[in-house]
mmCIF file of N, CA and C in Angstrom:
data_model
loop_
_atom_site.group_PDB
_atom_site.id
_atom_site.type_symbol
_atom_site.label_atom_id
_atom_site.label_comp_id
_atom_site.label_asym_id
_atom_site.label_seq_id
_atom_site.Cartn_x
_atom_site.Cartn_y
_atom_site.Cartn_z
ATOM 1 N N THR A 6 26.306 145.485 -69.294
ATOM 2 C CA THR A 6 25.989 143.985 -69.095
ATOM 3 C C THR A 6 27.229 143.398 -68.435
ATOM 4 N N LEU A 7 27.396 142.767 -67.652
ATOM 5 C CA LEU A 7 28.185 142.315 -66.579
ATOM 6 C C LEU A 7 28.492 141.064 -67.486
ATOM 7 N N ARG A 8 29.333 140.352 -67.060
ATOM 8 C CA ARG A 8 29.501 139.125 -67.599
ATOM 9 C C ARG A 8 29.033 138.149 -67.706
ATOM 10 N N ASP A 9 28.045 137.701 -66.148
ATOM 11 C CA ASP A 9 26.777 137.060 -66.157
ATOM 12 C C ASP A 9 26.019 137.433 -67.261
ATOM 13 N N GLY A 10 25.221 138.341 -67.858
ATOM 14 C CA GLY A 10 24.783 139.099 -68.369
ATOM 15 C C GLY A 10 23.745 139.354 -67.857
ATOM 16 N N THR A 11 23.942 139.759 -66.270
ATOM 17 C CA THR A 11 23.118 140.643 -65.978
ATOM 18 C C THR A 11 23.283 142.175 -67.066
ATOM 19 N N VAL A 12 21.808 142.964 -67.130
ATOM 20 C CA VAL A 12 22.555 144.233 -67.538
ATOM 21 C C VAL A 12 21.547 145.198 -66.117
ATOM 22 N N CYS A 13 22.548 146.085 -66.756
ATOM 23 C CA CYS A 13 22.965 146.748 -65.640
ATOM 24 C C CYS A 13 21.970 148.532 -66.506
ATOM 25 N N ARG A 14 21.865 149.532 -65.728
ATOM 26 C CA ARG A 14 21.026 151.189 -66.417
ATOM 27 C C ARG A 14 22.403 151.287 -66.799
ATOM 28 N N PRO A 15 22.920 152.631 -67.238
ATOM 29 C CA PRO A 15 23.722 153.554 -67.540
ATOM 30 C C PRO A 15 24.531 153.783 -66.285
ATOM 31 N N ALA A 16 25.147 153.911 -66.674
ATOM 32 C CA ALA A 16 25.885 154.522 -65.619
ATOM 33 C C ALA A 16 27.291 155.914 -65.666
ATOM 34 N N GLU A 17 27.872 156.504 -64.671
ATOM 35 C CA GLU A 17 28.382 157.704 -65.782
ATOM 36 C C GLU A 17 29.854 156.886 -64.576
ATOM 37 N N ALA A 18 31.382 157.647 -64.593
ATOM 38 C CA ALA A 18 32.665 157.419 -63.678
ATOM 39 C C ALA A 18 32.996 158.084 -64.348
ATOM 40 N N LYS A 19 34.273 158.694 -64.151
ATOM 41 C CA LYS A 19 35.018 159.575 -63.732
ATOM 42 C C LYS A 19 36.879 158.952 -62.924
ATOM 43 N N ALA A 20 37.719 159.297 -63.733
ATOM 44 C CA ALA A 20 38.794 158.642 -62.201
ATOM 45 C C ALA A 20 39.605 160.308 -62.556
ATOM 46 N N TYR A 21 39.656 160.563 -61.114
ATOM 47 C CA TYR A 21 40.083 161.813 -60.597
ATOM 48 C C TYR A 21 41.619 161.829 -59.851
ATOM 49 N N GLY A 22 42.203 162.910 -59.298
ATOM 50 C CA GLY A 22 43.313 161.977 -58.101
ATOM 51 C C GLY A 22 44.768 162.334 -58.820
ATOM 52 N N SER A 23 45.535 162.590 -58.388
ATOM 53 C CA SER A 23 46.878 162.907 -58.891
ATOM 54 C C SER A 23 46.687 161.579 -60.113
ATOM 55 N N ASP A 24 47.118 160.318 -59.309
ATOM 56 C CA ASP A 24 47.775 159.063 -59.554
ATOM 57 C C ASP A 24 46.102 158.986 -60.727
ATOM 58 N N GLY A 25 44.885 159.196 -60.322
ATOM 59 C CA GLY A 25 43.667 158.453 -61.699
ATOM 60 C C GLY A 25 43.268 157.449 -61.214
ATOM 61 N N LYS A 26 43.357 156.521 -59.967
ATOM 62 C CA LYS A 26 43.151 155.891 -59.810
ATOM 63 C C LYS A 26 42.129 155.573 -58.528
ATOM 64 N N GLN A 27 41.684 156.742 -58.542
ATOM 65 C CA GLN A 27 40.794 156.652 -57.618
ATOM 66 C C GLN A 27 38.835 157.409 -59.042
ATOM 67 N N VAL A 28 38.015 156.228 -58.621
ATOM 68 C CA VAL A 28 36.742 157.010 -59.623
ATOM 69 C C VAL A 28 35.765 157.473 -59.094
ATOM 70 N N LEU A 29 35.417 158.213 -59.369
ATOM 71 C CA LEU A 29 33.763 158.612 -58.938
ATOM 72 C C LEU A 29 33.053 157.987 -59.260
ATOM 73 N N ILE A 30 31.163 157.718 -59.330
ATOM 74 C CA ILE A 30 31.240 156.424 -60.075
ATOM 75 C C ILE A 30 29.105 156.624 -59.424
ATOM 76 N N SER A 31 28.729 157.125 -60.379
ATOM 77 C CA SER A 31 26.942 157.618 -59.960
ATOM 78 C C SER A 31 25.942 156.400 -60.236
ATOM 79 N N ILE A 32 25.376 155.774 -59.771
ATOM 80 C CA ILE A 32 24.217 154.799 -60.205
ATOM 81 C C ILE A 32 23.064 154.731 -60.344
ATOM 82 N N SER A 33 21.985 154.240 -60.752
ATOM 83 C CA SER A 33 20.319 155.011 -61.067
ATOM 84 C C SER A 33 19.810 154.015 -59.680
ATOM 85 N N GLU A 34 20.939 152.112 -59.874
ATOM 86 C CA GLU A 34 20.526 151.260 -59.173
ATOM 87 C C GLU A 34 21.339 150.327 -58.907
ATOM 88 N N GLY A 35 21.377 149.761 -57.669
ATOM 89 C CA GLY A 35 22.300 148.773 -56.587
ATOM 90 C C GLY A 35 22.357 147.478 -56.960
ATOM 91 N N LYS A 36 22.757 146.522 -58.201
ATOM 92 C CA LYS A 36 22.527 145.562 -58.267
ATOM 93 C C LYS A 36 23.865 144.337 -56.922
ATOM 94 N N TYR A 37 23.772 143.682 -57.035
ATOM 95 C CA TYR A 37 24.024 142.943 -56.257
ATOM 96 C C TYR A 37 25.441 143.313 -56.663
ATOM 97 N N HIS A 38 26.161 143.979 -55.536
ATOM 98 C CA HIS A 38 28.313 144.300 -56.342
ATOM 99 C C HIS A 38 28.839 144.609 -57.389
ATOM 100 N N GLN A 39 27.398 145.600 -57.607
ATOM 101 C CA GLN A 39 27.276 145.973 -58.655
ATOM 102 C C GLN A 39 28.726 146.878 -59.343
ATOM 103 N N VAL A 40 29.378 147.504 -58.520
ATOM 104 C CA VAL A 40 29.603 148.804 -59.190
ATOM 105 C C VAL A 40 31.388 147.609 -58.575
ATOM 106 N N LYS A 41 31.365 146.803 -58.156
ATOM 107 C CA LYS A 41 33.242 146.023 -58.204
ATOM 108 C C LYS A 41 32.573 144.804 -59.000
ATOM 109 N N ARG A 42 31.099 144.522 -59.587
ATOM 110 C CA ARG A 42 31.202 144.126 -60.859
ATOM 111 C C ARG A 42 31.616 144.879 -61.645
ATOM 112 N N MET A 43 31.072 145.544 -61.852
ATOM 113 C CA MET A 43 30.980 146.408 -63.471
ATOM 114 C C MET A 43 32.767 146.943 -63.664
ATOM 115 N N MET A 44 34.077 147.221 -62.787
ATOM 116 C CA MET A 44 35.238 147.984 -62.515
ATOM 117 C C MET A 44 35.905 146.461 -63.225
ATOM 118 N N ALA A 45 35.101 145.213 -62.712
ATOM 119 C CA ALA A 45 35.706 144.360 -63.185
ATOM 120 C C ALA A 45 35.668 144.353 -64.573
ATOM 121 N N ALA A 46 34.353 144.199 -65.421
ATOM 122 C CA ALA A 46 34.392 144.013 -66.172
ATOM 123 C C ALA A 46 34.786 145.227 -67.535
ATOM 124 N N ALA A 47 35.638 145.675 -66.533
ATOM 125 C CA ALA A 47 36.437 146.656 -67.318
ATOM 126 C C ALA A 47 38.055 146.612 -66.824
ATOM 127 N N GLY A 48 37.715 145.021 -66.650
ATOM 128 C CA GLY A 48 39.691 144.401 -65.879
ATOM 129 C C GLY A 48 40.158 145.380 -64.725
ATOM 130 N N ASN A 49 39.481 146.054 -64.340
ATOM 131 C CA ASN A 49 39.769 146.935 -62.530
ATOM 132 C C ASN A 49 39.360 146.414 -61.606
ATOM 133 N N HIS A 50 39.907 146.106 -60.332
ATOM 134 C CA HIS A 50 39.747 145.531 -59.133
ATOM 135 C C HIS A 50 39.859 147.081 -57.959
ATOM 136 N N VAL A 51 38.379 146.124 -57.400
ATOM 137 C CA VAL A 51 38.016 147.784 -55.964
ATOM 138 C C VAL A 51 38.780 147.123 -55.107
ATOM 139 N N GLU A 52 39.523 148.848 -54.918
ATOM 140 C CA GLU A 52 40.288 147.765 -53.587
ATOM 141 C C GLU A 52 39.433 148.402 -52.186
ATOM 142 N N LYS A 53 38.993 149.607 -52.536
ATOM 143 C CA LYS A 53 38.165 150.133 -51.091
ATOM 144 C C LYS A 53 36.782 150.948 -51.902
ATOM 145 N N LEU A 54 35.596 151.187 -51.532
ATOM 146 C CA LEU A 54 34.744 151.806 -51.713
ATOM 147 C C LEU A 54 33.774 152.722 -50.739
ATOM 148 N N HIS A 55 33.290 152.840 -51.112
ATOM 149 C CA HIS A 55 32.766 154.244 -50.515
ATOM 150 C C HIS A 55 31.536 154.540 -50.526
ATOM 151 N N ARG A 56 30.202 154.557 -50.146
ATOM 152 C CA ARG A 56 29.416 155.713 -50.737
ATOM 153 C C ARG A 56 28.883 156.697 -50.381
ATOM 154 N N ILE A 57 28.910 157.817 -50.450
ATOM 155 C CA ILE A 57 29.359 159.853 -50.655
ATOM 156 C C ILE A 57 27.533 160.071 -50.699
ATOM 157 N N GLY A 58 27.243 159.502 -50.969
ATOM 158 C CA GLY A 58 26.227 160.259 -51.143
ATOM 159 C C GLY A 58 24.709 159.474 -51.599
ATOM 160 N N CYS A 59 23.041 160.099 -51.529
ATOM 161 C CA CYS A 59 21.848 158.917 -52.675
ATOM 162 C C CYS A 59 21.428 160.263 -52.651
ATOM 163 N N GLY A 60 21.344 160.059 -54.249
ATOM 164 C CA GLY A 60 20.321 161.289 -54.737
ATOM 165 C C GLY A 60 21.270 162.466 -54.930
ATOM 166 N N GLU A 61 20.483 163.128 -54.391
ATOM 167 C CA GLU A 61 21.316 165.163 -53.620
ATOM 168 C C GLU A 61 21.247 165.231 -51.781
ATOM 169 N N LEU A 62 21.484 163.973 -51.591
ATOM 170 C CA LEU A 62 22.175 163.577 -50.492
ATOM 171 C C LEU A 62 23.599 163.433 -50.534
ATOM 172 N N LEU A 63 23.989 163.887 -49.437
ATOM 173 C CA LEU A 63 25.903 164.501 -48.738
ATOM 174 C C LEU A 63 25.882 163.860 -47.334
ATOM 175 N N LEU A 64 26.142 162.688 -47.823
ATOM 176 C CA LEU A 64 26.537 161.636 -46.377
ATOM 177 C C LEU A 64 28.046 162.641 -45.794
ATOM 178 N N PRO A 65 27.487 162.552 -44.137
ATOM 179 C CA PRO A 65 28.098 163.433 -43.628
ATOM 180 C C PRO A 65 30.562 163.369 -43.930
ATOM 181 N N ALA A 66 31.747 163.538 -43.729
ATOM 182 C CA ALA A 66 32.423 162.851 -44.909
ATOM 183 C C ALA A 66 32.389 162.341 -43.246
ATOM 184 N N ASP A 67 32.255 162.697 -42.173
ATOM 185 C CA ASP A 67 32.981 161.977 -40.705
ATOM 186 C C ASP A 67 31.791 161.185 -40.000
ATOM 187 N N LEU A 68 30.658 160.729 -41.048
ATOM 188 C CA LEU A 68 30.773 158.844 -40.686
ATOM 189 C C LEU A 68 31.112 157.768 -40.765
ATOM 190 N N GLU A 69 31.661 157.579 -39.708
ATOM 191 C CA GLU A 69 31.854 155.971 -39.182
ATOM 192 C C GLU A 69 31.437 154.952 -40.333
ATOM 193 N N GLU A 70 32.301 154.275 -40.802
ATOM 194 C CA GLU A 70 31.704 153.195 -41.152
ATOM 195 C C GLU A 70 30.635 152.164 -40.430
ATOM 196 N N GLY A 71 29.541 152.180 -40.698
ATOM 197 C CA GLY A 71 28.855 150.660 -39.946
ATOM 198 C C GLY A 71 27.482 152.008 -39.776
ATOM 199 N N LYS A 72 27.934 153.461 -39.013
ATOM 200 C CA LYS A 72 26.999 154.217 -38.406
ATOM 201 C C LYS A 72 26.235 155.002 -39.197
ATOM 202 N N THR A 73 25.251 154.933 -38.676
ATOM 203 C CA THR A 73 23.308 155.416 -39.106
ATOM 204 C C THR A 73 23.803 157.238 -39.042
ATOM 205 N N ILE A 74 23.182 157.857 -39.306
ATOM 206 C CA ILE A 74 22.080 158.930 -39.041
ATOM 207 C C ILE A 74 20.541 159.241 -39.009
ATOM 208 N N GLU A 75 20.386 159.731 -38.027
ATOM 209 C CA GLU A 75 18.840 160.348 -38.748
ATOM 210 C C GLU A 75 18.342 161.031 -40.009
ATOM 211 N N LEU A 76 17.717 160.919 -40.558
ATOM 212 C CA LEU A 76 17.042 161.673 -42.108
ATOM 213 C C LEU A 76 16.011 162.074 -40.918
ATOM 214 N N SER A 77 15.629 164.005 -42.219
ATOM 215 C CA SER A 77 14.943 165.013 -41.692
ATOM 216 C C SER A 77 13.984 164.401 -42.952
ATOM 217 N N ASP A 78 12.748 165.353 -43.457
ATOM 218 C CA ASP A 78 12.079 164.895 -44.627
ATOM 219 C C ASP A 78 13.133 165.286 -44.973
ATOM 220 N N LYS A 79 13.296 166.929 -45.534
ATOM 221 C CA LYS A 79 14.361 167.460 -46.651
ATOM 222 C C LYS A 79 14.976 166.355 -46.699
ATOM 223 N N ASP A 80 15.789 165.652 -45.902
ATOM 224 C CA ASP A 80 16.716 164.736 -46.178
ATOM 225 C C ASP A 80 16.170 163.357 -47.292
ATOM 226 N N LEU A 81 15.641 163.563 -46.484
ATOM 227 C CA LEU A 81 14.707 162.476 -47.927
ATOM 228 C C LEU A 81 13.863 162.604 -48.763
ATOM 229 N N CYS A 82 13.550 163.720 -49.297
ATOM 230 C CA CYS A 82 13.099 164.849 -50.459
ATOM 231 C C CYS A 82 15.000 164.526 -50.881
ATOM 232 N N LYS A 83 15.489 165.041 -51.024
ATOM 233 C CA LYS A 83 16.923 164.849 -51.128
ATOM 234 C C LYS A 83 17.519 163.953 -52.056
ATOM 235 N N MET A 84 17.748 162.719 -50.565
ATOM 236 C CA MET A 84 17.725 161.204 -52.086
ATOM 237 C C MET A 84 17.338 160.959 -52.690
ATOM 238 N N LEU A 85 15.621 161.215 -52.708
ATOM 239 C CA LEU A 85 14.456 160.825 -53.135
ATOM 240 C C LEU A 85 14.789 161.162 -54.755
ATOM 241 N N ASN A 86 15.571 163.074 -55.104
ATOM 242 C CA ASN A 86 15.465 163.448 -56.155
ATOM 243 C C ASN A 86 16.522 163.544 -57.159
ATOM 244 N N SER A 87 15.772 163.058 -58.060
ATOM 245 C CA SER A 87 16.509 161.974 -59.346
ATOM 246 C C SER A 87 17.826 163.315 -60.175
ATOM 247 N N ALA A 88 17.520 164.514 -59.897
ATOM 248 C CA ALA A 88 18.439 165.287 -60.002
ATOM 249 C C ALA A 88 19.755 164.848 -60.060
ATOM 250 N N SER A 89 20.662 164.771 -61.512
ATOM 251 C CA SER A 89 21.899 165.043 -60.735
ATOM 252 C C SER A 89 22.721 165.556 -60.388
ATOM 253 N N VAL A 90 24.029 164.946 -59.403
ATOM 254 C CA VAL A 90 24.439 166.460 -59.245
ATOM 255 C C VAL A 90 26.185 165.519 -59.223
ATOM 256 N N PHE A 91 26.123 164.484 -60.216
ATOM 257 C CA PHE A 91 27.321 164.162 -60.288
ATOM 258 C C PHE A 91 28.854 164.562 -60.167
ATOM 259 N N SER A 92 27.967 166.090 -61.370
ATOM 260 C CA SER A 92 29.474 167.024 -62.164
ATOM 261 C C SER A 92 29.754 167.717 -61.291
ATOM 262 N N ALA A 93 29.371 168.147 -60.373
ATOM 263 C CA ALA A 93 29.460 169.358 -59.180
ATOM 264 C C ALA A 93 30.320 168.091 -58.519
ATOM 265 N N LEU A 94 29.981 167.159 -57.986
ATOM 266 C CA LEU A 94 30.678 166.506 -57.448
ATOM 267 C C LEU A 94 31.814 165.861 -57.734
ATOM 268 N N TYR A 95 31.836 165.507 -59.167
ATOM 269 C CA TYR A 95 33.063 165.195 -59.494
ATOM 270 C C TYR A 95 34.232 166.318 -59.650
ATOM 271 N N GLN A 96 33.838 167.825 -59.978
ATOM 272 C CA GLN A 96 34.608 168.988 -59.765
ATOM 273 C C GLN A 96 35.106 169.266 -58.380
ATOM 274 N N SER A 97 34.758 168.716 -57.711
ATOM 275 C CA SER A 97 34.572 169.004 -56.189
ATOM 276 C C SER A 97 35.693 168.765 -55.748
ATOM 277 N N LEU A 98 35.387 166.802 -56.550
ATOM 278 C CA LEU A 98 36.735 166.157 -55.612
ATOM 279 C C LEU A 98 37.942 166.054 -55.733
ATOM 280 N N ARG A 99 37.996 166.325 -57.467
ATOM 281 C CA ARG A 99 39.337 166.303 -58.213
ATOM 282 C C ARG A 99 39.687 167.946 -57.896
ATOM 283 N N LYS A 100 39.212 168.980 -57.026
ATOM 284 C CA LYS A 100 39.870 169.955 -56.384
ATOM 285 C C LYS A 100 40.224 169.853 -55.514
ATOM 286 N N SER A 101 39.448 169.081 -55.352
ATOM 287 C CA SER A 101 40.701 168.679 -53.541
ATOM 288 C C SER A 101 42.445 167.494 -53.647
ATOM 289 N N SER A 102 41.290 167.002 -54.585
ATOM 290 C CA SER A 102 42.766 166.011 -54.866
ATOM 291 C C SER A 102 44.320 166.052 -55.647
ATOM 292 N N SER A 103 44.197 167.523 -56.013
ATOM 293 C CA SER A 103 45.396 168.365 -56.513
ATOM 294 C C SER A 103 46.264 168.859 -55.855
#
């Protein structure tokens, strides 16, 4: 529950990186500035926010801010799949930041 009383669905969050200042967050809905508000409720400040995927669909690492990609039917199925890839993604990010 955020400070203004907004109730959010459960989220997963894990810090990674050598300084522990980067956080991978998985949410199942996106309310208005939800991630920034969740971090503020925990006493933290978001300096930079980057979406890396939706469902099982991972966005290309070289996708520039404000740019789009065309999705295939297979991509749409990945995006709508509710299976969590959070743990595998976290492990991958942790290894690459070491």
